[in-house]
Amino acid sequence: MGNKEEILSIATRLFATRGYDVVGIQEIVDQAGISKPTMYHYFGSKNGLLTAIMENNFRRLLLELSPATVYSGDLPATLTSIVKAYFRFAVRNPEFYRLHLAFWFSPPSSDGFIAAKEWWEKQQQLLEMVFMLAANNHGNMKNRHRIYAATFLGTINTFVAFFLNGYAELDDNACHSLVRQFSHGIYS
Amino acid sequence: MGNKEEILSIATRLFATRGYDVVGIQEIVDQAGISKPTMYHYFGSKNGLLTAIMENNFRRLLLELSPATVYSGDLPATLTSIVKAYFRFAVRNPEFYRLHLAFWFSPPSSDGFIAAKEWWEKQQQLLEMVFMLAANNHGNMKNRHRIYAATFLGTINTFVAFFLNGYAELDDNACHSLVRQFSHGIYS
DNA sequence: TGTATATTATACCGATCAGTATATTTTGTC
DNA sequence: GACAAAATATACTGATCGGTATAATATACA
């Protein structure tokens, strides 16, 4: 692993476990066994490092998510494949997932929010498309694709947060439970 | 308004809009028109100020939430009154709500997470109780009260975040929509 | 009025922050 | 091997951080 990847990996872990604002560049380069100018050579600034982390990880997430969002006419099946894609990614990249979750509700003026914003919008677009297409089959869903996409992602992230804190597993059971709860309710 | 309340109010706004870690004590006392020792006299430390903000606001939230969580046998009605309590509180205290949401997914070792943790647990307990009692009427809900309480609050917070970002209103319509989506699903 | 206590200000502390000027080493290319 | 460019280190900057030592002022009560 080259220095660049090493810096990305260590910074992701430190930012996720302690917070972007409280972790200094010095601590990152110390743990990476390099010096500050090396980091600034690769990423230009602390914010540039954060941007690179977002880009690196979100690109892979969207790559795995895209095929799962193809709507085939069976909404529960599509939602299930989406949830599975998110779960798999979260399990494989728990540190990054925790980091971007921390930015989700952070102040819109903060570095983290700004760095993640464009990537959330891409996720939102993918999910909205699913609910928009599904609205053709389910009349009562019309004009609600935005709120459905947002709350669906919100529910997914709530489950993932449960997992990241050690309270639950992200297995097929949880996936089924989530889709069932979201799409059919807790009574049926 | 005395200096103490002035500090609390200004700190809440600054922490919420710019982030706890990036806002310095100096900026708070400047905007409050006082000096640093005054703030340290009242709150002891920056963390003490944060603790006071959490205590102040969460106490009021729980006070308004408690009566709404009394389960009368009608789960949708109870959930509706809970959502209304949250919505009303969020509308009246948007800055604090944004602040505590920012801490929700922040690193467990961060000051914000630690300051808010005990209060989330109290909310969680109130909500779990509702789903536990409801499980008597709905057999398939047994042993799921924890995940239901967590995802219910997650859905509420997702809606509130939508509101805080200017994308939706927290009116009766949204409340009904949330409860319906959570408890009956998006098809029926 | 005297006195203790609660408030507040001035001026400072050491530590750490993000970032950089300069120089050196490594690496790839001809 | 010559040379350009990429990569890295030492040592530093000014600014800001949370927090405080000391002292002055306002308030409340005897």
Tab-separated table of C-alpha atoms (C1' of nucleotides) in Angstrom:
chain	number	residue	atom	x	y	z
A	1	MET	CA	0.000	0.000	0.000
A	2	GLY	CA	1.475	3.320	-1.060
A	3	ASN	CA	1.588	6.356	1.154
A	4	LYS	CA	-1.486	7.842	-0.487
A	5	GLU	CA	-3.720	4.871	0.264
A	6	GLU	CA	-2.196	4.597	3.727
A	7	ILE	CA	-3.126	8.202	4.484
A	8	LEU	CA	-6.659	7.699	3.176
A	9	SER	CA	-7.151	4.580	5.258
A	10	ILE	CA	-5.808	6.006	8.498
A	11	ALA	CA	-7.641	9.318	8.073
A	12	THR	CA	-10.924	7.514	7.439
A	13	ARG	CA	-10.504	5.512	10.627
A	14	LEU	CA	-9.514	8.493	12.753
A	15	PHE	CA	-12.220	10.776	11.361
A	16	ALA	CA	-14.847	8.092	11.882
A	17	THR	CA	-13.889	7.148	15.424
A	18	ARG	CA	-13.017	10.566	16.813
A	19	GLY	CA	-14.517	13.182	14.502
A	20	TYR	CA	-13.234	15.199	11.555
A	21	ASP	CA	-12.886	18.465	13.442
A	22	VAL	CA	-11.019	17.141	16.452
A	23	VAL	CA	-8.463	15.019	14.575
A	24	GLY	CA	-5.438	17.042	13.519
A	25	ILE	CA	-3.261	16.489	10.465
A	26	GLN	CA	-0.333	15.840	12.762
A	27	GLU	CA	-1.962	12.782	14.288
A	28	ILE	CA	-2.772	11.346	10.885
A	29	VAL	CA	0.734	11.700	9.486
A	30	ASP	CA	2.237	10.395	12.729
A	31	GLN	CA	0.211	7.197	12.519
A	32	ALA	CA	1.010	6.887	8.832
A	33	GLY	CA	4.708	7.225	9.616
A	34	ILE	CA	5.153	10.189	7.289
A	35	SER	CA	5.409	13.955	7.651
A	36	LYS	CA	2.956	16.733	6.956
A	37	PRO	CA	4.270	17.947	3.603
A	38	THR	CA	3.746	14.466	2.195
A	39	MET	CA	0.063	14.639	3.040
A	40	TYR	CA	-0.216	18.152	1.651
A	41	HIS	CA	1.584	17.026	-1.472
A	42	TYR	CA	-1.108	14.446	-2.174
A	43	PHE	CA	-4.270	16.162	-0.976
A	44	GLY	CA	-3.528	19.877	-0.809
A	45	SER	CA	-5.450	20.497	2.401
A	46	LYS	CA	-7.348	18.796	5.187
A	47	ASN	CA	-10.530	19.444	3.261
A	48	GLY	CA	-8.946	17.945	0.147
A	49	LEU	CA	-8.206	14.804	2.112
A	50	LEU	CA	-11.823	14.624	3.206
A	51	THR	CA	-13.035	15.134	-0.351
A	52	ALA	CA	-10.801	12.298	-1.536
A	53	ILE	CA	-12.201	9.984	1.145
A	54	MET	CA	-15.773	10.791	0.083
A	55	GLU	CA	-15.018	10.385	-3.601
A	56	ASN	CA	-13.164	7.126	-3.090
A	57	ASN	CA	-15.878	5.432	-1.092
A	58	PHE	CA	-19.066	6.909	-2.526
A	59	ARG	CA	-17.965	6.020	-6.059
A	60	ARG	CA	-17.760	2.390	-5.016
A	61	LEU	CA	-21.071	2.565	-3.142
A	62	LEU	CA	-22.885	3.981	-6.162
A	63	LEU	CA	-21.238	1.380	-8.380
A	64	GLU	CA	-22.665	-1.387	-6.203
A	65	LEU	CA	-25.985	0.368	-5.711
A	66	SER	CA	-26.795	1.161	-9.342
A	67	PRO	CA	-27.595	-2.357	-10.544
A	68	ALA	CA	-29.734	-2.932	-7.447
A	69	THR	CA	-31.993	-0.002	-8.317
A	70	VAL	CA	-33.168	-1.363	-11.656
A	71	TYR	CA	-36.939	-1.556	-11.266
A	72	SER	CA	-38.384	-4.713	-12.754
A	73	GLY	CA	-42.001	-4.237	-11.711
A	74	ASP	CA	-41.642	-5.973	-8.358
A	75	LEU	CA	-41.159	-3.215	-5.783
A	76	PRO	CA	-40.489	-5.367	-2.713
A	77	ALA	CA	-37.883	-7.310	-4.681
A	78	THR	CA	-36.219	-4.113	-5.823
A	79	LEU	CA	-36.241	-2.640	-2.323
A	80	THR	CA	-34.746	-5.868	-1.004
A	81	SER	CA	-31.879	-5.767	-3.467
A	82	ILE	CA	-31.257	-2.124	-2.596
A	83	VAL	CA	-31.151	-2.862	1.115
A	84	LYS	CA	-28.818	-5.773	0.513
A	85	ALA	CA	-26.487	-3.543	-1.478
A	86	TYR	CA	-26.404	-0.999	1.349
A	87	PHE	CA	-25.937	-3.649	4.013
A	88	ARG	CA	-23.117	-5.345	2.145
A	89	PHE	CA	-21.337	-2.056	1.614
A	90	ALA	CA	-21.788	-1.011	5.252
A	91	VAL	CA	-20.452	-4.338	6.520
A	92	ARG	CA	-17.392	-4.081	4.297
A	93	ASN	CA	-16.769	-0.377	4.971
A	94	PRO	CA	-17.989	0.221	8.515
A	95	GLU	CA	-15.586	3.083	9.188
A	96	PHE	CA	-16.512	5.060	6.129
A	97	TYR	CA	-20.184	4.397	6.687
A	98	ARG	CA	-19.950	5.718	10.215
A	99	LEU	CA	-18.087	8.768	8.971
A	100	HIS	CA	-20.613	9.736	6.339
A	101	LEU	CA	-23.494	9.077	8.740
A	102	ALA	CA	-21.908	11.568	11.104
A	103	PHE	CA	-22.046	14.143	8.323
A	104	TRP	CA	-25.654	13.357	7.443
A	105	PHE	CA	-27.201	15.585	10.094
A	106	SER	CA	-24.227	17.843	10.660
A	107	PRO	CA	-24.519	21.593	9.991
A	108	PRO	CA	-24.991	22.346	6.270
A	109	SER	CA	-22.086	24.781	6.487
A	110	SER	CA	-19.693	22.169	7.849
A	111	ASP	CA	-16.897	20.696	5.755
A	112	GLY	CA	-18.280	17.194	6.154
A	113	PHE	CA	-21.779	18.057	4.996
A	114	ILE	CA	-20.477	19.921	1.972
A	115	ALA	CA	-18.086	17.131	1.030
A	116	ALA	CA	-20.847	14.508	1.177
A	117	LYS	CA	-23.755	16.527	-0.206
A	118	GLU	CA	-23.291	15.829	-3.911
A	119	TRP	CA	-23.026	12.104	-3.241
A	120	TRP	CA	-26.205	11.986	-1.211
A	121	GLU	CA	-28.004	13.702	-4.041
A	122	LYS	CA	-26.873	10.968	-6.402
A	123	GLN	CA	-28.171	8.296	-4.037
A	124	GLN	CA	-31.438	10.196	-3.653
A	125	GLN	CA	-31.832	10.378	-7.436
A	126	LEU	CA	-31.325	6.634	-7.821
A	127	LEU	CA	-33.883	5.875	-5.126
A	128	GLU	CA	-36.422	8.433	-6.341
A	129	MET	CA	-36.360	6.816	-9.752
A	130	VAL	CA	-37.397	3.501	-8.243
A	131	PHE	CA	-40.393	4.981	-6.445
A	132	MET	CA	-41.336	7.061	-9.467
A	133	LEU	CA	-41.478	4.006	-11.691
A	134	ALA	CA	-43.297	2.045	-9.008
A	135	ALA	CA	-45.906	4.795	-8.831
A	136	ASN	CA	-47.208	3.587	-12.178
A	137	ASN	CA	-48.211	0.323	-10.518
A	138	HIS	CA	-49.335	1.903	-7.253
A	139	GLY	CA	-51.477	4.948	-7.828
A	140	ASN	CA	-51.400	6.184	-4.232
A	141	MET	CA	-47.635	6.664	-4.430
A	142	LYS	CA	-47.746	9.444	-6.961
A	143	ASN	CA	-45.869	12.630	-6.070
A	144	ARG	CA	-44.486	10.969	-2.987
A	145	HIS	CA	-41.333	9.548	-4.494
A	146	ARG	CA	-39.169	12.153	-2.822
A	147	ILE	CA	-40.362	11.541	0.699
A	148	TYR	CA	-40.379	7.784	0.132
A	149	ALA	CA	-36.804	7.803	-1.102
A	150	ALA	CA	-35.701	9.947	1.829
A	151	THR	CA	-37.453	7.929	4.521
A	152	PHE	CA	-36.414	4.642	2.955
A	153	LEU	CA	-32.769	5.711	3.094
A	154	GLY	CA	-33.413	7.024	6.595
A	155	THR	CA	-34.709	3.641	7.700
A	156	ILE	CA	-31.755	1.871	6.096
A	157	ASN	CA	-29.324	4.180	7.861
A	158	THR	CA	-31.097	3.658	11.164
A	159	PHE	CA	-30.630	-0.084	10.785
A	160	VAL	CA	-26.996	0.356	9.789
A	161	ALA	CA	-26.385	2.595	12.787
A	162	PHE	CA	-27.870	-0.124	14.975
A	163	PHE	CA	-25.373	-2.545	13.444
A	164	LEU	CA	-22.419	-0.176	13.785
A	165	ASN	CA	-23.164	0.179	17.483
A	166	GLY	CA	-23.242	-3.577	17.925
A	167	TYR	CA	-26.951	-3.941	18.547
A	168	ALA	CA	-27.925	-5.937	15.470
A	169	GLU	CA	-26.676	-7.932	12.497
A	170	LEU	CA	-27.125	-6.850	8.920
A	171	ASP	CA	-28.166	-10.263	7.638
A	172	ASP	CA	-30.962	-11.392	5.328
A	173	ASN	CA	-33.251	-11.441	8.309
A	174	ALA	CA	-32.711	-7.778	9.067
A	175	CYS	CA	-33.048	-6.937	5.395
A	176	HIS	CA	-36.352	-8.768	5.115
A	177	SER	CA	-37.524	-7.180	8.317
A	178	LEU	CA	-36.652	-3.693	7.089
A	179	VAL	CA	-38.374	-4.062	3.717
A	180	ARG	CA	-41.383	-5.648	5.330
A	181	GLN	CA	-41.644	-2.903	7.904
A	182	PHE	CA	-41.209	-0.190	5.331
A	183	SER	CA	-43.434	-1.558	2.613
A	184	HIS	CA	-46.064	-3.649	4.384
A	185	GLY	CA	-46.084	-2.348	7.918
A	186	ILE	CA	-45.749	-4.004	11.253
A	187	TYR	CA	-49.223	-5.490	11.498
A	188	SER	CA	-49.768	-7.613	8.438
B	1	MET	CA	-32.919	37.427	29.903
B	2	GLY	CA	-29.944	36.994	32.227
B	3	ASN	CA	-26.441	36.296	31.065
B	4	LYS	CA	-26.799	32.592	31.736
B	5	GLU	CA	-29.802	32.134	29.478
B	6	GLU	CA	-28.220	34.426	26.895
B	7	ILE	CA	-25.126	32.232	26.759
B	8	LEU	CA	-27.230	29.074	26.455
B	9	SER	CA	-29.291	30.537	23.643
B	10	ILE	CA	-26.382	31.862	21.626
B	11	ALA	CA	-24.288	28.722	22.127
B	12	THR	CA	-27.174	26.534	20.990
B	13	ARG	CA	-27.557	28.552	17.817
B	14	LEU	CA	-23.838	28.619	17.042
B	15	PHE	CA	-23.284	24.936	17.816
B	16	ALA	CA	-26.273	23.983	15.687
B	17	THR	CA	-25.437	26.082	12.667
B	18	ARG	CA	-21.661	25.686	12.593
B	19	GLY	CA	-20.763	22.683	14.732
B	20	TYR	CA	-19.730	22.162	18.342
B	21	ASP	CA	-16.069	21.500	17.621
B	22	VAL	CA	-15.473	24.433	15.305
B	23	VAL	CA	-17.167	27.103	17.419
B	24	GLY	CA	-14.826	28.559	20.005
B	25	ILE	CA	-15.732	29.934	23.409
B	26	GLN	CA	-14.447	33.317	22.315
B	27	GLU	CA	-17.050	33.633	19.576
B	28	ILE	CA	-19.859	32.715	21.953
B	29	VAL	CA	-18.922	35.246	24.609
B	30	ASP	CA	-18.315	37.917	21.971
B	31	GLN	CA	-21.836	37.524	20.602
B	32	ALA	CA	-23.230	37.443	24.126
B	33	GLY	CA	-21.411	40.681	24.905
B	34	ILE	CA	-19.596	39.181	27.884
B	35	SER	CA	-16.108	37.823	28.574
B	36	LYS	CA	-14.796	34.313	28.954
B	37	PRO	CA	-14.588	34.096	32.769
B	38	THR	CA	-18.307	34.847	32.942
B	39	MET	CA	-19.067	31.802	30.845
B	40	TYR	CA	-16.645	29.667	32.846
B	41	HIS	CA	-18.216	30.938	36.025
B	42	TYR	CA	-21.609	29.603	35.009
B	43	PHE	CA	-20.718	26.406	33.179
B	44	GLY	CA	-17.171	25.448	34.217
B	45	SER	CA	-16.068	24.303	30.783
B	46	LYS	CA	-17.107	24.093	27.149
B	47	ASN	CA	-18.328	20.584	27.823
B	48	GLY	CA	-20.299	21.842	30.828
B	49	LEU	CA	-22.006	24.360	28.581
B	50	LEU	CA	-22.937	21.575	26.184
B	51	THR	CA	-24.252	19.429	29.022
B	52	ALA	CA	-26.418	22.306	30.216
B	53	ILE	CA	-27.857	22.774	26.727
B	54	MET	CA	-28.744	19.075	26.518
B	55	GLU	CA	-30.254	18.993	29.997
B	56	ASN	CA	-32.254	22.158	29.437
B	57	ASN	CA	-33.856	21.046	26.206
B	58	PHE	CA	-34.175	17.289	26.641
B	59	ARG	CA	-35.933	17.748	29.968
B	60	ARG	CA	-38.586	19.783	28.212
B	61	LEU	CA	-38.817	17.307	25.346
B	62	LEU	CA	-39.358	14.380	27.695
B	63	LEU	CA	-41.892	16.378	29.649
B	64	GLU	CA	-43.934	16.899	26.495
B	65	LEU	CA	-43.321	13.391	25.234
B	66	SER	CA	-44.271	11.453	28.351
B	67	PRO	CA	-48.048	11.989	28.253
B	68	ALA	CA	-48.063	11.165	24.543
B	69	THR	CA	-46.607	7.710	25.163
B	70	VAL	CA	-49.432	6.465	27.369
B	71	TYR	CA	-50.710	3.387	25.542
B	72	SER	CA	-54.471	3.131	25.557
B	73	GLY	CA	-54.864	0.086	23.343
B	74	ASP	CA	-54.953	1.969	20.077
B	75	LEU	CA	-51.426	1.816	18.648
B	76	PRO	CA	-51.912	4.109	15.622
B	77	ALA	CA	-53.481	6.723	17.888
B	78	THR	CA	-50.599	6.481	20.331
B	79	LEU	CA	-48.013	6.680	17.574
B	80	THR	CA	-49.812	9.708	16.169
B	81	SER	CA	-49.709	11.545	19.465
B	82	ILE	CA	-46.022	10.696	19.838
B	83	VAL	CA	-45.207	12.027	16.386
B	84	LYS	CA	-47.191	15.172	17.089
B	85	ALA	CA	-45.249	15.721	20.301
B	86	TYR	CA	-41.949	15.383	18.453
B	87	PHE	CA	-43.077	17.604	15.593
B	88	ARG	CA	-44.326	20.325	17.901
B	89	PHE	CA	-41.098	20.286	19.872
B	90	ALA	CA	-38.960	20.339	16.717
B	91	VAL	CA	-40.921	23.267	15.278
B	92	ARG	CA	-40.513	25.245	18.471
B	93	ASN	CA	-36.877	24.329	19.043
B	94	PRO	CA	-35.398	23.874	15.559
B	95	GLU	CA	-31.876	24.871	16.575
B	96	PHE	CA	-31.635	22.443	19.448
B	97	TYR	CA	-33.210	19.696	17.380
B	98	ARG	CA	-30.639	20.208	14.645
B	99	LEU	CA	-27.872	20.169	17.226
B	100	HIS	CA	-28.873	16.906	18.846
B	101	LEU	CA	-29.469	15.300	15.455
B	102	ALA	CA	-25.887	16.168	14.556
B	103	PHE	CA	-24.763	14.219	17.622
B	104	TRP	CA	-26.978	11.243	16.842
B	105	PHE	CA	-24.546	9.591	14.442
B	106	SER	CA	-21.393	11.304	15.625
B	107	PRO	CA	-18.512	9.246	17.051
B	108	PRO	CA	-19.428	7.579	20.363
B	109	SER	CA	-16.293	9.077	21.882
B	110	SER	CA	-17.237	12.626	20.925
B	111	ASP	CA	-18.400	15.168	23.488
B	112	GLY	CA	-21.721	15.606	21.736
B	113	PHE	CA	-22.565	11.916	21.660
B	114	ILE	CA	-21.670	11.475	25.304
B	115	ALA	CA	-23.675	14.532	26.363
B	116	ALA	CA	-26.786	13.338	24.530
B	117	LYS	CA	-26.535	9.593	25.162
B	118	GLU	CA	-28.387	9.383	28.463
B	119	TRP	CA	-31.263	11.417	27.046
B	120	TRP	CA	-31.637	9.214	23.989
B	121	GLU	CA	-31.825	6.215	26.262
B	122	LYS	CA	-34.713	7.791	28.116
B	123	GLN	CA	-36.552	8.439	24.865
B	124	GLN	CA	-35.837	4.889	23.747
B	125	GLN	CA	-37.257	3.518	27.005
B	126	LEU	CA	-40.471	5.497	26.625
B	127	LEU	CA	-40.934	4.291	23.057
B	128	GLU	CA	-40.027	0.681	23.811
B	129	MET	CA	-42.694	0.603	26.482
B	130	VAL	CA	-45.339	1.518	23.917
B	131	PHE	CA	-44.356	-1.273	21.539
B	132	MET	CA	-44.021	-3.748	24.393
B	133	LEU	CA	-47.561	-3.083	25.568
B	134	ALA	CA	-48.834	-3.136	21.992
B	135	ALA	CA	-47.254	-6.554	21.520
B	136	ASN	CA	-49.997	-7.968	23.727
B	137	ASN	CA	-52.497	-6.996	21.039
B	138	HIS	CA	-50.266	-7.850	18.103
B	139	GLY	CA	-48.567	-11.200	18.540
B	140	ASN	CA	-46.086	-10.777	15.698
B	141	MET	CA	-44.527	-7.760	17.422
B	142	LYS	CA	-43.118	-9.706	20.330
B	143	ASN	CA	-39.409	-9.259	21.024
B	144	ARG	CA	-39.206	-6.581	18.379
B	145	HIS	CA	-39.982	-3.607	20.585
B	146	ARG	CA	-36.370	-2.462	20.549
B	147	ILE	CA	-35.955	-2.341	16.798
B	148	TYR	CA	-39.428	-0.856	16.387
B	149	ALA	CA	-38.705	1.928	18.839
B	150	ALA	CA	-35.369	2.660	17.193
B	151	THR	CA	-36.659	2.686	13.632
B	152	PHE	CA	-39.744	4.657	14.606
B	153	LEU	CA	-37.580	7.365	16.116
B	154	GLY	CA	-35.313	7.107	13.099
B	155	THR	CA	-38.250	7.741	10.790
B	156	ILE	CA	-39.411	10.670	12.885
B	157	ASN	CA	-35.950	12.192	12.806
B	158	THR	CA	-35.720	11.704	9.065
B	159	PHE	CA	-38.951	13.662	8.657
B	160	VAL	CA	-37.756	16.354	11.029
B	161	ALA	CA	-34.472	16.652	9.143
B	162	PHE	CA	-36.490	17.100	5.960
B	163	PHE	CA	-38.335	19.937	7.670
B	164	LEU	CA	-35.187	21.532	9.080
B	165	ASN	CA	-33.721	21.648	5.587
B	166	GLY	CA	-36.829	23.329	4.236
B	167	TYR	CA	-38.128	20.427	2.181
B	168	ALA	CA	-41.329	19.715	4.061
B	169	GLU	CA	-43.773	20.930	6.683
B	170	LEU	CA	-44.359	19.184	9.980
B	171	ASP	CA	-48.140	19.460	9.868
B	172	ASP	CA	-50.905	16.967	10.587
B	173	ASN	CA	-50.585	15.746	7.057
B	174	ALA	CA	-46.943	14.812	7.490
B	175	CYS	CA	-47.747	13.237	10.847
B	176	HIS	CA	-50.508	11.112	9.396
B	177	SER	CA	-48.289	10.188	6.490
B	178	LEU	CA	-45.474	9.105	8.778
B	179	VAL	CA	-47.628	6.956	11.032
B	180	ARG	CA	-49.377	5.432	8.065
B	181	GLN	CA	-46.112	4.637	6.355
B	182	PHE	CA	-44.601	3.185	9.486
B	183	SER	CA	-47.549	1.196	10.715
B	184	HIS	CA	-49.533	0.295	7.617
B	185	GLY	CA	-47.062	0.537	4.790
B	186	ILE	CA	-47.072	2.398	1.568
B	187	TYR	CA	-49.453	0.137	-0.357
B	188	SER	CA	-52.634	-0.164	1.611
C	1	DT	C1'	-23.252	50.920	56.544
C	2	DG	C1'	-20.285	46.913	56.518
C	3	DT	C1'	-19.257	42.756	54.663
C	4	DA	C1'	-19.515	38.559	52.287
C	5	DT	C1'	-20.747	36.566	48.021
C	6	DA	C1'	-21.819	36.455	43.271
C	7	DT	C1'	-20.488	38.438	38.777
C	8	DT	C1'	-17.613	40.248	35.569
C	9	DA	C1'	-13.253	42.045	33.172
C	10	DT	C1'	-8.183	42.416	31.758
C	11	DA	C1'	-4.584	40.041	30.439
C	12	DC	C1'	-2.387	36.108	30.095
C	13	DC	C1'	-0.930	30.677	29.650
C	14	DG	C1'	0.871	26.559	27.118
C	15	DA	C1'	-0.758	23.664	23.535
C	16	DT	C1'	-2.298	22.800	19.208
C	17	DC	C1'	-4.188	24.137	14.913
C	18	DA	C1'	-3.741	24.195	9.482
C	19	DG	C1'	-0.463	25.282	6.463
C	20	DT	C1'	4.391	26.358	4.262
C	21	DA	C1'	9.351	27.859	2.932
C	22	DT	C1'	13.257	25.447	1.955
C	23	DA	C1'	16.055	21.683	1.153
C	24	DT	C1'	16.880	16.826	0.278
C	25	DT	C1'	16.032	12.318	-1.474
C	26	DT	C1'	14.020	9.109	-4.565
C	27	DT	C1'	12.340	7.828	-9.043
C	28	DG	C1'	11.602	7.575	-13.905
C	29	DT	C1'	13.442	8.836	-18.545
C	30	DC	C1'	16.564	9.752	-22.081
D	1	DG	C1'	25.209	8.724	-16.117
D	2	DA	C1'	22.546	13.199	-16.675
D	3	DC	C1'	18.642	15.425	-15.601
D	4	DA	C1'	13.891	16.520	-14.610
D	5	DA	C1'	10.140	15.599	-11.745
D	6	DA	C1'	7.914	13.478	-8.034
D	7	DA	C1'	8.111	12.503	-3.185
D	8	DT	C1'	9.546	13.443	1.377
D	9	DA	C1'	11.690	15.724	5.634
D	10	DT	C1'	13.135	19.545	8.961
D	11	DA	C1'	11.755	23.352	10.973
D	12	DC	C1'	8.999	26.993	11.121
D	13	DT	C1'	4.715	30.586	10.899
D	14	DG	C1'	0.738	33.239	12.746
D	15	DA	C1'	-3.584	32.247	14.594
D	16	DT	C1'	-6.600	30.177	17.615
D	17	DC	C1'	-7.718	26.843	20.958
D	18	DG	C1'	-9.650	25.884	25.985
D	19	DG	C1'	-8.766	27.513	30.216
D	20	DT	C1'	-7.076	30.650	34.235
D	21	DA	C1'	-4.657	33.953	37.675
D	22	DT	C1'	-5.779	38.139	39.497
D	23	DA	C1'	-8.498	41.836	40.501
D	24	DA	C1'	-12.364	44.880	40.230
D	25	DT	C1'	-17.349	45.580	40.602
D	26	DA	C1'	-22.091	44.721	41.651
D	27	DT	C1'	-25.452	42.715	44.719
D	28	DA	C1'	-27.598	41.026	48.838
D	29	DC	C1'	-28.016	40.730	53.387
D	30	DA	C1'	-26.674	41.837	58.341
